Amino acid sequence: MRVLGVDPGLTRCGLGVVDGRPGKAAMVAVGVVRTPSDGDPGERLVYLERELDTWLGRYEPDVVAVERVFADTNITTVMTTAHATAVALLTATKRGIPVVFHTPTEVKAAVTGSGRAGKAQVTAMVTRILGLEVAPRPADAADALALAICHAWRGAQLARLDALAAAQGRR
């Protein structure tokens, strides 16, 4: 399964593509889309959409995994993150690619074994899991790869459980 992980943000949006299945993962690509914080918000969103669309066309993921926005005391940050999330959802959906959401706690637990892991632990485990010589930087890039790994490992299991539940419901 090929997964594009998106760590949404308007100033820095992490992108990571992983080929994986439960217990196995290989990095295909990683990067960060940056927009100037003092730029026009609409233009920044259009630029993010173009970049995401380029990644979707280039890497042809089976699914896009996006970090679920959580409430924070800084409403401005939450809103810009929500805008970036919406761009990822819209861009993938226009191409017919399913989008799934994972909470930061789910992602941390999937890659480190602890939902309370810090950014350094997540980055270290992403580096180890993917067999990278150098840790992905900045943290947004590592987080995007962690999202992709999380879905590659957990998404397949969840899909099997959903299929079993649906089959039971038909009986």
XYZ file of N, CA and C in Angstrom:
513
model
N 0.843 -1.168 0.000
C 0.000 0.000 0.000
C 0.895 1.241 0.000
N 0.586 2.176 -0.865
C 1.344 3.434 -0.909
C 0.502 4.508 -0.216
N 1.119 5.158 0.766
C 0.419 6.160 1.573
C 1.162 7.485 1.494
N 0.402 8.558 1.234
C 0.940 9.911 1.350
C 0.495 10.445 2.697
N 1.448 10.698 3.581
C 1.154 11.292 4.879
C 1.246 12.800 4.767
N 0.277 13.489 5.360
C 0.243 14.953 5.327
C 0.158 15.477 6.753
N 1.196 16.210 7.157
C 1.190 16.923 8.430
C 0.794 18.354 8.086
N -0.513 18.678 8.206
C -1.006 19.927 7.648
C -0.514 21.168 8.386
N -0.225 22.166 7.602
C 0.170 23.462 8.111
C 0.230 24.410 6.939
N -0.033 25.672 7.185
C -0.015 26.618 6.079
C 1.372 27.208 5.861
N 2.131 27.376 6.931
C 3.498 27.865 6.779
C 4.429 26.730 6.368
N 4.260 25.564 7.010
C 5.021 24.358 6.667
C 4.057 23.173 6.666
N 3.941 22.527 5.518
C 3.086 21.343 5.390
C 3.994 20.168 5.065
N 4.118 19.230 6.008
C 4.970 18.070 5.796
C 4.297 17.048 4.900
N 5.076 16.460 3.990
C 4.586 15.425 3.079
C 5.553 14.253 3.112
N 5.016 13.053 3.229
C 5.857 11.865 3.228
C 5.145 10.714 2.553
N 5.820 10.061 1.634
C 5.240 8.921 0.917
C 5.968 7.659 1.357
N 5.169 6.656 1.740
C 5.706 5.390 2.227
C 5.001 4.244 1.527
N 5.765 3.252 1.119
C 5.204 1.981 0.677
C 5.285 1.060 1.882
N 4.153 0.480 2.273
C 4.215 -0.349 3.466
C 3.053 -1.293 3.632
N 3.233 -2.136 4.612
C 2.221 -3.072 5.092
C 2.561 -3.295 6.561
N 1.681 -3.914 7.320
C 1.984 -4.080 8.742
C 3.372 -4.684 8.972
N 4.193 -3.956 9.730
C 5.532 -4.426 10.070
C 6.622 -4.063 9.079
N 6.260 -3.538 7.921
C 7.239 -3.176 6.883
C 6.908 -1.795 6.341
N 7.946 -1.003 6.090
C 7.736 0.310 5.488
C 9.023 0.761 4.805
N 8.855 1.418 3.664
C 9.990 1.971 2.924
C 9.625 3.377 2.458
N 10.531 4.311 2.678
C 10.281 5.679 2.254
C 10.427 5.795 0.742
N 9.485 6.505 0.141
C 9.519 6.803 -1.285
C 9.960 8.254 -1.486
N 9.383 9.162 -0.692
C 9.704 10.588 -0.821
C 9.319 11.316 0.458
N 9.982 12.432 0.698
C 9.653 13.268 1.845
C 9.958 14.713 1.481
N 9.165 15.625 2.018
C 9.394 17.032 1.750
C 8.491 17.913 2.588
N 8.671 19.198 2.421
C 7.866 20.185 3.127
C 7.493 21.278 2.138
N 6.209 21.601 2.092
C 5.739 22.731 1.298
C 5.724 23.930 2.232
N 6.418 24.993 1.828
C 6.504 26.201 2.662
C 5.819 27.363 1.951
N 5.102 28.158 2.754
C 4.536 29.398 2.239
C 4.885 30.509 3.223
N 5.039 31.729 2.729
C 5.425 32.833 3.618
C 4.271 33.220 4.548
N 4.567 33.337 5.829
C 3.520 33.640 6.809
C 2.882 35.005 6.586
N 3.572 35.896 5.900
C 3.002 37.220 5.641
C 2.336 37.305 4.262
N 2.233 36.164 3.580
C 1.614 36.146 2.250
C 0.099 36.169 2.331
N -0.523 36.435 1.188
C -1.980 36.425 1.097
C -2.487 35.010 1.382
N -3.419 34.853 2.335
C -3.888 33.499 2.701
C -4.434 32.706 1.510
N -5.197 33.345 0.658
C -5.746 32.644 -0.503
C -4.661 32.140 -1.441
N -3.668 32.986 -1.695
C -2.560 32.588 -2.568
C -1.756 31.448 -1.942
N -1.599 31.486 -0.630
C -0.870 30.417 0.059
C -1.607 29.089 -0.092
N -2.935 29.128 0.022
C -3.735 27.904 -0.115
C -3.685 27.376 -1.547
N -3.722 28.267 -2.522
C -3.628 27.850 -3.925
C -2.271 27.194 -4.184
N -1.217 27.782 -3.655
C 0.121 27.203 -3.821
C 0.185 25.814 -3.182
N -0.365 25.680 -1.974
C -0.379 24.379 -1.296
C -1.157 23.358 -2.123
N -2.283 23.769 -2.683
C -3.066 22.857 -3.516
C -2.258 22.379 -4.724
N -1.577 23.302 -5.394
C -0.762 22.926 -6.567
C 0.328 21.933 -6.174
N 0.998 22.195 -5.059
C 2.070 21.296 -4.621
C 1.526 19.919 -4.255
N 0.423 19.880 -3.511
C -0.189 18.591 -3.154
C -0.621 17.836 -4.404
N -1.218 18.537 -5.345
C -1.653 17.887 -6.576
C -0.458 17.309 -7.339
N 0.652 18.026 -7.341
C 1.880 17.521 -7.980
C 2.334 16.235 -7.306
N 2.342 16.218 -5.977
C 2.745 15.007 -5.248
C 1.794 13.850 -5.536
N 0.494 14.128 -5.570
C -0.479 13.065 -5.853
C -0.271 12.492 -7.250
N 0.015 13.350 -8.212
C 0.262 12.883 -9.574
C 1.571 12.127 -9.710
N 2.591 12.598 -9.040
C 3.922 11.988 -9.143
C 3.981 10.631 -8.438
N 3.409 10.537 -7.240
C 3.591 9.322 -6.426
C 2.392 8.387 -6.411
N 1.252 8.824 -6.901
C 0.055 7.988 -7.036
C -0.235 7.139 -5.791
N -0.478 7.775 -4.654
C -0.765 7.005 -3.439
C -2.127 6.315 -3.515
N -2.247 5.224 -2.778
C -3.527 4.525 -2.662
C -4.451 5.249 -1.696
N -3.844 5.958 -0.758
C -4.602 6.642 0.284
C -3.773 7.825 0.800
N -4.465 8.828 1.304
C -3.808 9.978 1.925
C -4.170 9.962 3.410
N -3.153 9.975 4.258
C -3.357 9.987 5.712
C -3.010 11.378 6.226
N -3.966 12.007 6.902
C -3.808 13.379 7.375
C -3.936 13.401 8.894
N -3.101 14.225 9.511
C -3.213 14.372 10.962
C -4.483 15.141 11.290
N -5.253 14.596 12.218
C -6.496 15.229 12.647
C -6.157 16.470 13.459
N -6.784 17.575 13.099
C -6.568 18.833 13.810
C -7.150 18.712 15.209
N -6.391 19.172 16.183
C -6.903 19.166 17.548
C -6.999 20.596 18.048
N -7.915 20.822 18.995
C -8.124 22.168 19.540
C -6.902 22.598 20.332
N -6.580 23.844 20.203
C -5.435 24.419 20.892
C -5.873 25.777 21.421
N -5.085 26.340 22.287
C -5.432 27.657 22.810
C -5.192 28.742 21.773
N -4.355 28.487 20.769
C -4.072 29.467 19.734
C -5.013 29.228 18.550
N -6.118 29.952 18.532
C -7.149 29.736 17.521
C -6.640 30.027 16.106
N -5.712 30.968 15.964
C -5.165 31.279 14.648
C -4.424 30.077 14.075
N -3.635 29.424 14.908
C -2.910 28.233 14.460
C -3.882 27.122 14.085
N -4.909 26.924 14.888
C -5.906 25.886 14.604
C -6.585 26.166 13.271
N -6.940 27.408 13.025
C -7.641 27.747 11.786
C -6.755 27.542 10.554
N -5.504 27.981 10.611
C -4.647 27.796 9.434
C -4.352 26.319 9.201
N -4.232 25.552 10.282
C -4.035 24.108 10.140
C -5.281 23.472 9.526
N -6.456 23.918 9.958
C -7.712 23.407 9.395
C -7.821 23.757 7.911
N -7.388 24.947 7.528
C -7.405 25.317 6.111
C -6.507 24.386 5.299
N -5.312 24.121 5.794
C -4.385 23.218 5.093
C -4.960 21.804 5.027
N -5.625 21.382 6.092
C -6.272 20.065 6.106
C -7.343 19.993 5.020
N -8.136 21.046 4.908
C -9.197 21.080 3.902
C -8.620 21.012 2.488
N -7.504 21.673 2.256
C -6.863 21.629 0.941
C -6.423 20.199 0.626
N -5.834 19.518 1.591
C -5.409 18.125 1.380
C -6.614 17.233 1.086
N -7.678 17.395 1.848
C -8.899 16.607 1.660
C -9.498 16.856 0.277
N -9.603 18.108 -0.105
C -10.181 18.472 -1.399
C -9.332 17.965 -2.564
N -8.033 18.177 -2.481
C -7.131 17.801 -3.579
C -7.150 16.296 -3.815
N -7.090 15.516 -2.738
C -7.117 14.056 -2.881
C -8.484 13.580 -3.378
N -9.540 14.139 -2.826
C -10.887 13.715 -3.203
C -11.161 14.001 -4.676
N -10.665 15.130 -5.191
C -10.837 15.451 -6.608
C -10.205 14.388 -7.496
N -9.176 13.711 -6.996
C -8.509 12.643 -7.762
C -9.085 11.258 -7.442
N -10.078 11.203 -6.553
C -10.685 9.927 -6.198
C -9.845 9.108 -5.231
N -8.943 9.756 -4.511
C -8.073 9.058 -3.560
C -8.689 9.182 -2.165
N -8.891 8.067 -1.475
C -9.473 8.142 -0.136
C -8.550 8.884 0.835
N -9.180 9.587 1.771
C -8.466 10.320 2.808
C -8.886 9.767 4.159
N -7.895 9.499 5.013
C -8.159 9.031 6.369
C -7.476 9.991 7.343
N -8.011 10.041 8.544
C -7.460 10.919 9.563
C -6.968 10.103 10.743
N -5.831 10.502 11.284
C -5.273 9.864 12.476
C -4.921 10.949 13.482
N -5.191 10.672 14.746
C -4.846 11.631 15.792
C -3.348 11.560 16.069
N -2.782 12.629 16.609
C -1.368 12.581 16.969
C -1.057 11.419 17.924
N -1.956 11.119 18.846
C -1.741 10.024 19.795
C -1.677 8.680 19.075
N -2.568 8.462 18.104
C -2.545 7.220 17.315
C -1.218 7.055 16.589
N -0.768 8.141 15.980
C 0.461 8.098 15.194
C 1.651 7.789 16.093
N 1.743 8.496 17.212
C 2.847 8.261 18.153
C 2.847 6.819 18.643
N 1.666 6.308 18.984
C 1.570 4.927 19.470
C 1.984 3.935 18.388
N 1.602 4.204 17.146
C 1.926 3.279 16.060
C 3.430 3.191 15.819
N 4.126 4.322 15.870
C 5.547 4.291 15.522
C 6.484 4.140 16.716
N 6.025 4.511 17.920
C 6.919 4.420 19.081
C 6.445 3.438 20.138
N 5.170 3.073 20.087
C 4.615 2.216 21.128
C 4.009 3.007 22.269
N 4.153 4.335 22.243
C 3.596 5.186 23.293
C 2.907 6.393 22.674
N 1.655 6.608 23.049
C 0.910 7.758 22.560
C 1.381 9.071 23.154
N 2.285 8.995 24.125
C 2.811 10.204 24.771
C 4.236 10.536 24.323
N 4.713 9.880 23.305
C 6.089 10.102 22.838
C 6.279 11.545 22.383
N 7.484 12.024 22.549
C 7.824 13.371 22.102
C 8.262 13.374 20.654
N 8.415 14.579 20.102
C 8.813 14.713 18.689
C 10.148 14.029 18.404
N 11.093 14.136 19.330
C 12.412 13.517 19.120
C 12.290 12.001 19.028
N 11.427 11.403 19.881
C 11.225 9.956 19.843
C 10.584 9.531 18.522
N 9.590 10.302 18.071
C 8.918 9.981 16.815
C 9.924 10.036 15.663
N 10.706 11.097 15.623
C 11.705 11.242 14.560
C 12.717 10.098 14.596
N 13.164 9.743 15.786
C 14.138 8.651 15.926
C 13.556 7.330 15.422
N 12.301 7.062 15.767
C 11.690 5.799 15.337
C 11.392 5.789 13.844
N 10.971 6.919 13.296
C 10.746 7.002 11.848
C 12.062 6.711 11.121
N 13.139 7.302 11.616
C 14.460 7.086 11.024
C 14.842 5.616 11.074
N 14.586 4.993 12.197
C 14.928 3.571 12.387
C 14.028 2.662 11.541
N 12.724 2.888 11.602
C 11.774 2.047 10.860
C 12.067 2.063 9.364
N 12.370 3.266 8.846
C 12.600 3.410 7.411
C 14.049 3.134 7.005
N 14.910 2.871 7.991
C 16.309 2.570 7.695
C 17.049 3.746 7.076
N 16.734 4.946 7.527
C 17.365 6.148 6.976
C 18.690 6.415 7.669
N 19.637 6.934 6.929
C 20.930 7.288 7.511
C 20.862 8.615 8.251
N 19.972 9.493 7.780
C 19.822 10.818 8.374
C 18.352 11.022 8.727
N 18.108 11.585 9.896
C 16.737 11.845 10.332
C 16.089 12.892 9.426
N 14.827 12.675 9.075
C 14.135 13.665 8.240
C 13.951 14.973 9.015
N 14.222 16.085 8.356
C 14.079 17.407 8.958
C 13.324 18.287 7.982
N 12.543 19.217 8.456
C 12.208 19.509 9.840
C 11.230 18.482 10.396
N 10.756 18.750 11.617
C 9.850 17.812 12.290
C 8.592 17.554 11.463
N 8.147 18.526 10.678
C 6.944 18.347 9.853
C 7.135 17.196 8.857
N 8.335 17.060 8.326
C 8.635 15.980 7.381
C 8.598 14.631 8.093
N 9.222 14.560 9.265
C 9.201 13.315 10.047
C 7.778 12.953 10.460
N 6.991 13.955 10.838
C 5.604 13.696 11.233
C 4.778 13.174 10.064
N 5.022 13.691 8.857
C 4.299 13.208 7.679
C 4.642 11.743 7.401
N 5.919 11.399 7.524
C 6.320 9.994 7.354
C 5.699 9.118 8.438
N 5.636 9.622 9.667
C 5.019 8.865 10.763
C 3.540 8.612 10.471
N 2.849 9.599 9.928
C 1.442 9.415 9.546
C 1.304 8.319 8.493
N 2.177 8.354 7.496
C 2.125 7.349 6.435
C 2.400 5.953 6.986
N 3.397 5.845 7.861
C 3.706 4.549 8.488
C 2.516 4.070 9.307
N 1.968 4.967 10.115
C 0.810 4.622 10.951
C -0.296 4.027 10.101
N -0.626 4.691 9.006
C -1.729 4.165 8.202
C -1.358 2.877 7.480
N -0.142 2.782 6.992
C 0.273 1.547 6.313
C 0.177 0.365 7.268
N 0.530 0.585 8.520
C 0.503 -0.494 9.506
C -0.882 -0.721 10.080
N -1.589 0.338 10.424
C -2.897 0.209 11.067
C -4.046 0.178 10.083
N -3.905 0.885 8.971
C -4.988 0.993 8.009
C -5.381 -0.339 7.413
N -4.397 -1.150 7.083
C -4.691 -2.472 6.518
C -5.431 -3.329 7.535
N -5.013 -3.245 8.789
C -5.683 -4.013 9.837
C -7.117 -3.529 10.036
N -7.306 -2.218 10.057
C -8.648 -1.671 10.233
C -9.554 -2.038 9.067
N -9.027 -2.028 7.850
C -9.820 -2.397 6.678
C -10.273 -3.855 6.775
N -9.369 -4.725 7.236
C -9.739 -6.146 7.404
C -10.826 -6.302 8.456
N -10.705 -5.574 9.559
C -11.726 -5.642 10.614
C -13.066 -5.115 10.119
N -13.053 -4.026 9.355
C -14.290 -3.494 8.790
C -14.936 -4.494 7.845
N -14.116 -5.156 7.014
C -14.641 -6.150 6.077
C -15.260 -7.330 6.830
N -14.603 -7.760 7.914
C -15.156 -8.853 8.721
C -16.473 -8.445 9.372
N -16.517 -7.236 9.887
C -17.736 -6.746 10.524
C -18.873 -6.661 9.515
N -18.554 -6.183 8.308
C -19.576 -6.082 7.248
C -20.069 -7.471 6.864
N -19.165 -8.444 6.755
C -19.532 -9.813 6.405
C -20.430 -10.407 7.493
N -20.127 -10.141 8.745
C -20.953 -10.639 9.859
C -22.343 -10.029 9.813
N -22.409 -8.757 9.407
C -23.683 -8.059 9.336
C -24.605 -8.599 8.257
N -24.011 -9.206 7.230
C -24.817 -9.764 6.131
C -25.389 -11.122 6.457
N -24.896 -11.719 7.510
C -25.358 -13.084 7.843
C -26.613 -13.065 8.649
